[in-house]
PDB file of C-alpha atoms and ligand atoms in Angstrom:
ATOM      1  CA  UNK L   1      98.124 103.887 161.731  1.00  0.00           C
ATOM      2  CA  UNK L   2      94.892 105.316 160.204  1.00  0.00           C
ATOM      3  CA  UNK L   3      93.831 105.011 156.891  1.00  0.00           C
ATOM      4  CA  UNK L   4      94.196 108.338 154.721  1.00  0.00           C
ATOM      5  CA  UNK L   5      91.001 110.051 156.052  1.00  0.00           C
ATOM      6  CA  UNK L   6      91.262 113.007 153.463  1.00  0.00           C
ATOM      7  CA  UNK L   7      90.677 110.034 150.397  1.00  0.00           C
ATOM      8  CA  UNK L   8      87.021 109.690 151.821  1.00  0.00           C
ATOM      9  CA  UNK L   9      86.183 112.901 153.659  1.00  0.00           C
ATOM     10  CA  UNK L  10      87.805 115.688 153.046  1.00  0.00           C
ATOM     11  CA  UNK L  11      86.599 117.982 155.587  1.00  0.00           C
ATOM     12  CA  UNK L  12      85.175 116.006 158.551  1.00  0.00           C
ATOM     13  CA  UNK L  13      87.646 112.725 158.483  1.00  0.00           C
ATOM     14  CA  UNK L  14      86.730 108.782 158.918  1.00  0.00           C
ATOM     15  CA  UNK L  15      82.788 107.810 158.000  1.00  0.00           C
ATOM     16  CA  UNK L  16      81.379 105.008 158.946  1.00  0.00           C
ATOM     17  CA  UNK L  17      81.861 102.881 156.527  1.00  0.00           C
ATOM     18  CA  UNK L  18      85.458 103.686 156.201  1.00  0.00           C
ATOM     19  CA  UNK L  19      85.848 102.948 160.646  1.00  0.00           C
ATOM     20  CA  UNK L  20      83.651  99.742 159.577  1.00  0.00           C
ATOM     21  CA  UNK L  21      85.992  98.770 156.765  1.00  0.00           C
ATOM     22  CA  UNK L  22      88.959  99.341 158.939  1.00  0.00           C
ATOM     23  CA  UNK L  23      87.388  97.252 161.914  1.00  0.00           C
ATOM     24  CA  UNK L  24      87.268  94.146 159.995  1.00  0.00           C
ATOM     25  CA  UNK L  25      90.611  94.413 158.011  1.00  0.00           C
ATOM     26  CA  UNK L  26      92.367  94.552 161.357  1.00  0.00           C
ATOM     27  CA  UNK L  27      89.932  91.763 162.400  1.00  0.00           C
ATOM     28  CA  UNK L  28      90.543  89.202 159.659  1.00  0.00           C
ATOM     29  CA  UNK L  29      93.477  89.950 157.725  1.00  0.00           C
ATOM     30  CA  UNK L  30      95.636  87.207 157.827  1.00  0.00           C
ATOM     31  CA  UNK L  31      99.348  87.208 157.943  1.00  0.00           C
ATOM     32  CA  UNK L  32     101.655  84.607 156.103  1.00  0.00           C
ATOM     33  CA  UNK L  33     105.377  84.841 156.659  1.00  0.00           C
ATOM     34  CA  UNK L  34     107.521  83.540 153.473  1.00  0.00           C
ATOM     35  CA  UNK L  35     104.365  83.630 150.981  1.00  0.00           C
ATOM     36  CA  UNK L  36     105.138  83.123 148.045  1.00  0.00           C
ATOM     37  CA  UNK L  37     108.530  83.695 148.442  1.00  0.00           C
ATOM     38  CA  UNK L  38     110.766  83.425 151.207  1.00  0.00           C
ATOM     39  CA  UNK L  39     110.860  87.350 153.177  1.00  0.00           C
ATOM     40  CA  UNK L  40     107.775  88.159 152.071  1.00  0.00           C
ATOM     41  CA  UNK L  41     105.091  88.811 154.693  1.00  0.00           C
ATOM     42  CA  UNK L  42     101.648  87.775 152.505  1.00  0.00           C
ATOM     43  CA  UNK L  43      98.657  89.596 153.725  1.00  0.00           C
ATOM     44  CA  UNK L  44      96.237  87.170 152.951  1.00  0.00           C
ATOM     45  CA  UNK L  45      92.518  88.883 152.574  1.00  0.00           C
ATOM     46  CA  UNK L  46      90.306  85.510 152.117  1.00  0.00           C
ATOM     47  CA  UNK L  47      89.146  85.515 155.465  1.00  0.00           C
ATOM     48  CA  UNK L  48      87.775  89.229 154.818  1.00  0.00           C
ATOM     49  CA  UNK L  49      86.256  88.007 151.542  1.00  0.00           C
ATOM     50  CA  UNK L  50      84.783  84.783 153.324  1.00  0.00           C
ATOM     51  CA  UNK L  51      82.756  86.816 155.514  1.00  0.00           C
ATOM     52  CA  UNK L  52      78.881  88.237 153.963  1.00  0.00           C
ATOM     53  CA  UNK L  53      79.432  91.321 156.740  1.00  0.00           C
ATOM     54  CA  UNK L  54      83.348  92.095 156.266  1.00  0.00           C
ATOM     55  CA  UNK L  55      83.016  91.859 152.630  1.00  0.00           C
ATOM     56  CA  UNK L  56      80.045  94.044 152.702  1.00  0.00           C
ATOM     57  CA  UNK L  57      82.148  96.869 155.049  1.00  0.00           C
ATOM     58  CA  UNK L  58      84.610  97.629 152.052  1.00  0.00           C
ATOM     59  CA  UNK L  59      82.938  97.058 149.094  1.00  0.00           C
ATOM     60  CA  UNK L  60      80.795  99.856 150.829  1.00  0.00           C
ATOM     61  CA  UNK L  61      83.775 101.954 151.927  1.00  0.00           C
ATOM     62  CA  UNK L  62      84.871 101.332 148.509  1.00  0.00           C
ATOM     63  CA  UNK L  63      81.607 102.270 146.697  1.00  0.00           C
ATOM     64  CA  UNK L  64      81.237 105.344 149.106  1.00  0.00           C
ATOM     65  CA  UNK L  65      84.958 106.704 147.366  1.00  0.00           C
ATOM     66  CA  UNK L  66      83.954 105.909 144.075  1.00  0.00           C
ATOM     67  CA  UNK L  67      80.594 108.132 144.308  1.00  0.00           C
ATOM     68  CA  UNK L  68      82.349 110.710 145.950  1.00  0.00           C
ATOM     69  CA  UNK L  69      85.273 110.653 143.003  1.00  0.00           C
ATOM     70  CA  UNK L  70      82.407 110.665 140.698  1.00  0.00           C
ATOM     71  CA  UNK L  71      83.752 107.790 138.272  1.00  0.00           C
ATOM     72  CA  UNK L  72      82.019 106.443 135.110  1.00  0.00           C
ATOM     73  CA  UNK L  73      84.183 102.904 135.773  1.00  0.00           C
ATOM     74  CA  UNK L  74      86.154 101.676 138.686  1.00  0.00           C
ATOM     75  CA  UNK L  75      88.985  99.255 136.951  1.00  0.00           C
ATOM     76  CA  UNK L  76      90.613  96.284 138.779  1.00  0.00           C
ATOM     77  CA  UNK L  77      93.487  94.304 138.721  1.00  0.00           C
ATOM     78  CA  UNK L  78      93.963  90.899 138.332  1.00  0.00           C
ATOM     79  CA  UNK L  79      93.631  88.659 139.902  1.00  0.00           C
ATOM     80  CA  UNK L  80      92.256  89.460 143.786  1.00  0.00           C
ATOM     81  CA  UNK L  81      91.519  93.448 142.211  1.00  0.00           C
ATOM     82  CA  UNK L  82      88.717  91.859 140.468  1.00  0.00           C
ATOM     83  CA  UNK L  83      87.235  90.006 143.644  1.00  0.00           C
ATOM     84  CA  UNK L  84      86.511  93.398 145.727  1.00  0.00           C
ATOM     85  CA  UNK L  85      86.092  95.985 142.180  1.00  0.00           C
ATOM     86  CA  UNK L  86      83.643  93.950 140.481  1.00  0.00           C
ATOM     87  CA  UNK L  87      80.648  93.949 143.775  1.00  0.00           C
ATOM     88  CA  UNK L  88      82.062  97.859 144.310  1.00  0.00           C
ATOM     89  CA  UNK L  89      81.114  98.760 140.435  1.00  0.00           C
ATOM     90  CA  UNK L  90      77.915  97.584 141.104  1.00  0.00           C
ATOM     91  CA  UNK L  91      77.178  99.418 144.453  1.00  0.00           C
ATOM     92  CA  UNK L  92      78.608 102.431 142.702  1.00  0.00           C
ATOM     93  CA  UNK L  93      76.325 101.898 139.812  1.00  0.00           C
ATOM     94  CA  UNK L  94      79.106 102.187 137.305  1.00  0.00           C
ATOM     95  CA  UNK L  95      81.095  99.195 134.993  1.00  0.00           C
ATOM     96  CA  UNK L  96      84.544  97.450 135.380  1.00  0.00           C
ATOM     97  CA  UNK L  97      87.533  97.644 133.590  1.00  0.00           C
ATOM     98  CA  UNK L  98      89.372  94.486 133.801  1.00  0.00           C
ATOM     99  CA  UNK L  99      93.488  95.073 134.317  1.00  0.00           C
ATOM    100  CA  UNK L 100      94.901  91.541 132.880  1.00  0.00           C
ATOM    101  CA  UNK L 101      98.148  89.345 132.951  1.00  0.00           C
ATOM    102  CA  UNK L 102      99.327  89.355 129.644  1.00  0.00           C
ATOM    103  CA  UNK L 103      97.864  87.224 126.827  1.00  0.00           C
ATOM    104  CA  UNK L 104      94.106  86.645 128.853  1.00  0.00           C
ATOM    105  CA  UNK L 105      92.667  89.573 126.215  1.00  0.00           C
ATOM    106  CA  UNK L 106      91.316  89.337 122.973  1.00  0.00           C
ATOM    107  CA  UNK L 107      91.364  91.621 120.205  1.00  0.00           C
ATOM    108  CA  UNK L 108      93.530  94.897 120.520  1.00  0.00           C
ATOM    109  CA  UNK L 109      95.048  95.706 123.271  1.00  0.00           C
ATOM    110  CA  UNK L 110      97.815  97.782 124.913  1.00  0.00           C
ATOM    111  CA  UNK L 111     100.464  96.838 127.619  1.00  0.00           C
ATOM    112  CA  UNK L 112     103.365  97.716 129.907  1.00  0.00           C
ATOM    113  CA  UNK L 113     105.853  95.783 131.380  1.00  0.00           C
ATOM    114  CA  UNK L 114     107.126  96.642 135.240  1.00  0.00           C
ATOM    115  CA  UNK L 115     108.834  95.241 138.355  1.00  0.00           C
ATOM    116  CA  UNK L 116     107.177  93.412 141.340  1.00  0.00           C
ATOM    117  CA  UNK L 117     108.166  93.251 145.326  1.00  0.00           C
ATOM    118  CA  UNK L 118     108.802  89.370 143.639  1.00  0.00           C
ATOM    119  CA  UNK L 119     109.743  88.673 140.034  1.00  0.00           C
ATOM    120  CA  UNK L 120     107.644  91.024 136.935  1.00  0.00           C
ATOM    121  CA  UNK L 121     104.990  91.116 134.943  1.00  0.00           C
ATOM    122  CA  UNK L 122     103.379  92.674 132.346  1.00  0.00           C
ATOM    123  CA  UNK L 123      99.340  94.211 132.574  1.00  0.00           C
ATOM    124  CA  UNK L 124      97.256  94.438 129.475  1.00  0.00           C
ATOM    125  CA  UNK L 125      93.507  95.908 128.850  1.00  0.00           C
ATOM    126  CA  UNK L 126      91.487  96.051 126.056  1.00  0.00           C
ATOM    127  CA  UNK L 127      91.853  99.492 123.469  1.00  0.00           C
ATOM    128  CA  UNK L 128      88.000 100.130 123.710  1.00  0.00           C
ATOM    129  CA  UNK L 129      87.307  99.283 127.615  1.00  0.00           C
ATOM    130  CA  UNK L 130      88.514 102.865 128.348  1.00  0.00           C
ATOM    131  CA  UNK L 131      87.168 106.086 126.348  1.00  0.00           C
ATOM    132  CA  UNK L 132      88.317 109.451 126.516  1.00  0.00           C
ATOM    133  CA  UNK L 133      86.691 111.297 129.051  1.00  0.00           C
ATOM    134  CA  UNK L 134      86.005 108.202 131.059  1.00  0.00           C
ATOM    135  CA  UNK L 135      86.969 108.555 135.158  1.00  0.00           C
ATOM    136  CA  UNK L 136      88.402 105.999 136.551  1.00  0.00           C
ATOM    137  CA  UNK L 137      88.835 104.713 139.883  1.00  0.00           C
ATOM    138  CA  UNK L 138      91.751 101.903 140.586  1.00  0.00           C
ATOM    139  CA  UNK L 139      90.922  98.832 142.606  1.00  0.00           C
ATOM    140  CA  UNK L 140      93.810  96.545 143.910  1.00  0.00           C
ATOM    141  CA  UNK L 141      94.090  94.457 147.156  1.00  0.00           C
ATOM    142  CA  UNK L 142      97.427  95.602 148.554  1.00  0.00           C
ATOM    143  CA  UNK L 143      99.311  98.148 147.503  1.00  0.00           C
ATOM    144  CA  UNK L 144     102.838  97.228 148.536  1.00  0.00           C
ATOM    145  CA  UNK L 145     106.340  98.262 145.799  1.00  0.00           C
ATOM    146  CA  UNK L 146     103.884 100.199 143.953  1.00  0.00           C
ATOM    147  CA  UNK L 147     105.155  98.869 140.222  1.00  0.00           C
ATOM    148  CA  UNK L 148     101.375  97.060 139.879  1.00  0.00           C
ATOM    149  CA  UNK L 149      99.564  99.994 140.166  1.00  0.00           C
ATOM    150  CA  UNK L 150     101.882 102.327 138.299  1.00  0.00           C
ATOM    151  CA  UNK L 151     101.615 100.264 135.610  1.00  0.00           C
ATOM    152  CA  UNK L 152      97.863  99.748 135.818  1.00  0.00           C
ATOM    153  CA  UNK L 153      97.614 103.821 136.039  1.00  0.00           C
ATOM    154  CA  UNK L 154     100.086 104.138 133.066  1.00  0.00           C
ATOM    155  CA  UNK L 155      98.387 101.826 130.594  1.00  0.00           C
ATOM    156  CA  UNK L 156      94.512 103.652 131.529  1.00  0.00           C
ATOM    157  CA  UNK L 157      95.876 107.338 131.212  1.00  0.00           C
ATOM    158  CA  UNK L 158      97.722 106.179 128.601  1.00  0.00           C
ATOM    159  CA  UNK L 159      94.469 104.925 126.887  1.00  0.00           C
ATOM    160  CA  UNK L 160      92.829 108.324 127.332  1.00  0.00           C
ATOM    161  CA  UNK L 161      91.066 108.070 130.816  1.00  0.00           C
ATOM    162  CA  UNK L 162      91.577 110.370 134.115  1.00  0.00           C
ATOM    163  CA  UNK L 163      92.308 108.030 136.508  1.00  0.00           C
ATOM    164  CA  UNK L 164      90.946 109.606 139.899  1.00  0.00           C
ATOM    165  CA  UNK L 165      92.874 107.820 142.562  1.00  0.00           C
ATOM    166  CA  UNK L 166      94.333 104.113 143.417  1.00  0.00           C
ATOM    167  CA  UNK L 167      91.893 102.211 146.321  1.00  0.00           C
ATOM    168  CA  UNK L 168      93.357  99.218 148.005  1.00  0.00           C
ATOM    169  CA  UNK L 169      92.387  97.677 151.259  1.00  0.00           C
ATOM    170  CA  UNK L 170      96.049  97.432 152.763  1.00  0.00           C
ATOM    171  CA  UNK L 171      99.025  99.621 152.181  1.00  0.00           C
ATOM    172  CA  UNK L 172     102.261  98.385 153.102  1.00  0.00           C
ATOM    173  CA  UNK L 173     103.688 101.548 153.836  1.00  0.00           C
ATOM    174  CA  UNK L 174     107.475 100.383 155.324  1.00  0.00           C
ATOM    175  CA  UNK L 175     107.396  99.249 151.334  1.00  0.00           C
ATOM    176  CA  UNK L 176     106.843 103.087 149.795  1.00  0.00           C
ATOM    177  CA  UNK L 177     104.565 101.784 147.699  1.00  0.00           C
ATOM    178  CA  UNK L 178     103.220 105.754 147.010  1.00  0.00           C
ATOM    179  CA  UNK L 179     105.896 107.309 146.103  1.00  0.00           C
ATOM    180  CA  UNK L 180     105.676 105.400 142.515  1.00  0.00           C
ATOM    181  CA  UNK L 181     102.328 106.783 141.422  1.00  0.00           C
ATOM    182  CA  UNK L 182     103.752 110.740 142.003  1.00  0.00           C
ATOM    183  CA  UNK L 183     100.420 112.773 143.156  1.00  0.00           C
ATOM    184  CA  UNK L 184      97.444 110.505 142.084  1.00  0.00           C
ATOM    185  CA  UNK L 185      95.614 109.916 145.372  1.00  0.00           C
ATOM    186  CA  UNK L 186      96.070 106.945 147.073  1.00  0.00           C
ATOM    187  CA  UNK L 187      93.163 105.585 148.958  1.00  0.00           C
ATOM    188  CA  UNK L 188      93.721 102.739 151.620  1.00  0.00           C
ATOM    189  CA  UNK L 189      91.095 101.551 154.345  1.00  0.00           C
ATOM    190  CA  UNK L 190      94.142 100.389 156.228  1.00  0.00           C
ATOM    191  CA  UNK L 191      97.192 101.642 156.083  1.00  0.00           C
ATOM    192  CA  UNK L 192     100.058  98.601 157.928  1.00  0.00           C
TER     193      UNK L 192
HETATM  194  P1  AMP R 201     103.406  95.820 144.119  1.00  0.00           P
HETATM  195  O1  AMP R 201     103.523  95.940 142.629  1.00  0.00           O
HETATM  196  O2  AMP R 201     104.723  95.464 144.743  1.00  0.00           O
HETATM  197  O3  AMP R 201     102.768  97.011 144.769  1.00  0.00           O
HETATM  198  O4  AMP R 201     102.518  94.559 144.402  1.00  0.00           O
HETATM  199  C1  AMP R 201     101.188  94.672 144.368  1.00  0.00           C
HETATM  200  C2  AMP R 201     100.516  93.413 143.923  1.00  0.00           C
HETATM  201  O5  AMP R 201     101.129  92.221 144.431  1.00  0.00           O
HETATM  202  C3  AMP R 201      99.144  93.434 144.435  1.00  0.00           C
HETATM  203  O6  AMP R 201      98.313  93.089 143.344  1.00  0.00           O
HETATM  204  C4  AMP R 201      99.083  92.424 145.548  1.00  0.00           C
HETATM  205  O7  AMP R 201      98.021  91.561 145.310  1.00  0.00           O
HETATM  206  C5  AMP R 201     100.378  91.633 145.461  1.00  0.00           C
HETATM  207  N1  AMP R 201     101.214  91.725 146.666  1.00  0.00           N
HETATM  208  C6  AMP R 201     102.463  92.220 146.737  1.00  0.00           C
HETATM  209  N2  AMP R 201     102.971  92.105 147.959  1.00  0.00           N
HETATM  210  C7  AMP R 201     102.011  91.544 148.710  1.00  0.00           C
HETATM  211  C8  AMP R 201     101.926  91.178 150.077  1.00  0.00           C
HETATM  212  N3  AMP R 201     102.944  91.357 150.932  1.00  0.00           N
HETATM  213  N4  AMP R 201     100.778  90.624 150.513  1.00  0.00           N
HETATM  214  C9  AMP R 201      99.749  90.428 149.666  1.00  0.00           C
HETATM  215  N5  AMP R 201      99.768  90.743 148.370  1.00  0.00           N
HETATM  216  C10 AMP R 201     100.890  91.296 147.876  1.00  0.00           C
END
């Protein structure tokens, strides 16, 4: 499957960086049957990060979206969110919002509880790392049940910011991961 072209481009479909992206996903994402669970298929994106060049291909891709969305942050979530947001908030030129596990914050914060393809959690950010006004662009790894970033989008609209679409670098889409987050834009490279 192709990634959603329409994310990136909406007229004139994959750019290059998106095709470059997309190349090394396929390339070096890994596969690990029964991580961490038993029945889950783990898609394991070390090898991409690992690499100067792959890692380079979406954080550009990546950056590329976040211009075009014209953000004032890009926010990720914990943990492997923060690996790929952090290098595309400073190719976009903008700061990061970091989406936390519960009890990693200090000083007030909000939160929401929500259900994971295994177990749940709850997500927390800091009251005055969002303003009103602010634009945000959501940064995950793999978007697979959807309850992560639903819950991510929840607690930054909920704080006051427009949050401009969710990027990841896989979606799992046997999983329906999309249908949770209604008509915010989802943005894979890869769609598996
Ligand atoms: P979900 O809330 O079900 O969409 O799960 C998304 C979060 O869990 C992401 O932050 C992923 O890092 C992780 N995750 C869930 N399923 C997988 C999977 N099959 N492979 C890799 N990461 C996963």
């Amino acid at each position: 499957m192709t990634a959603a072209a329409d994310c990136f481009s909406e007229f004139s479909g994959p750019t290059p960086a998106l095709t470059a992206a997309q190349e090394v996903l396929r390339r070096l994402t890994r596969d690990v049957a029964n991580f961490p669970v038993p029945g889950v298929l783990f898609k394991d994106i070390v090898p991409v990060l690992g690499d100067a060049d792959a890692l380079g291909a979406v954080v550009g891709a990546l950056a590329e979206l976040a211009r075009g969305n014209e953000v004032t942050k890009v926010a990720g979530i914990e943990a492997r969110g923060f690996l790929v947001a952090a290098p595309v908030a400073v190719a976009a030129g903008v700061g990061i919002v970091p989406i936390r596990k519960a009890g990693k914050l200090p000083g007030q914060t909000r939160k929401v509880e929500y259900a994971l393809e295994y177990g749940t959690a709850t997500l927390e950010i800091q009251d005055d790392s969002v303003r009103g006004g602010d634009r945000i662009l959501l940064i995950d790894d793999v978007l697979a049940t959807g309850g992560t970033a639903r819950a991510a989008h929840d607690l930054l609209s909920g704080a006051g910011a427009a949050v401009t679409g969710l990027a990841v670098l896989l979606e799992l889409s046997a999983l329906g991961g999309r249908i949770q987050l209604g008509p915010l834009p989802v943005c894979p490279l890869l769609v598996v």
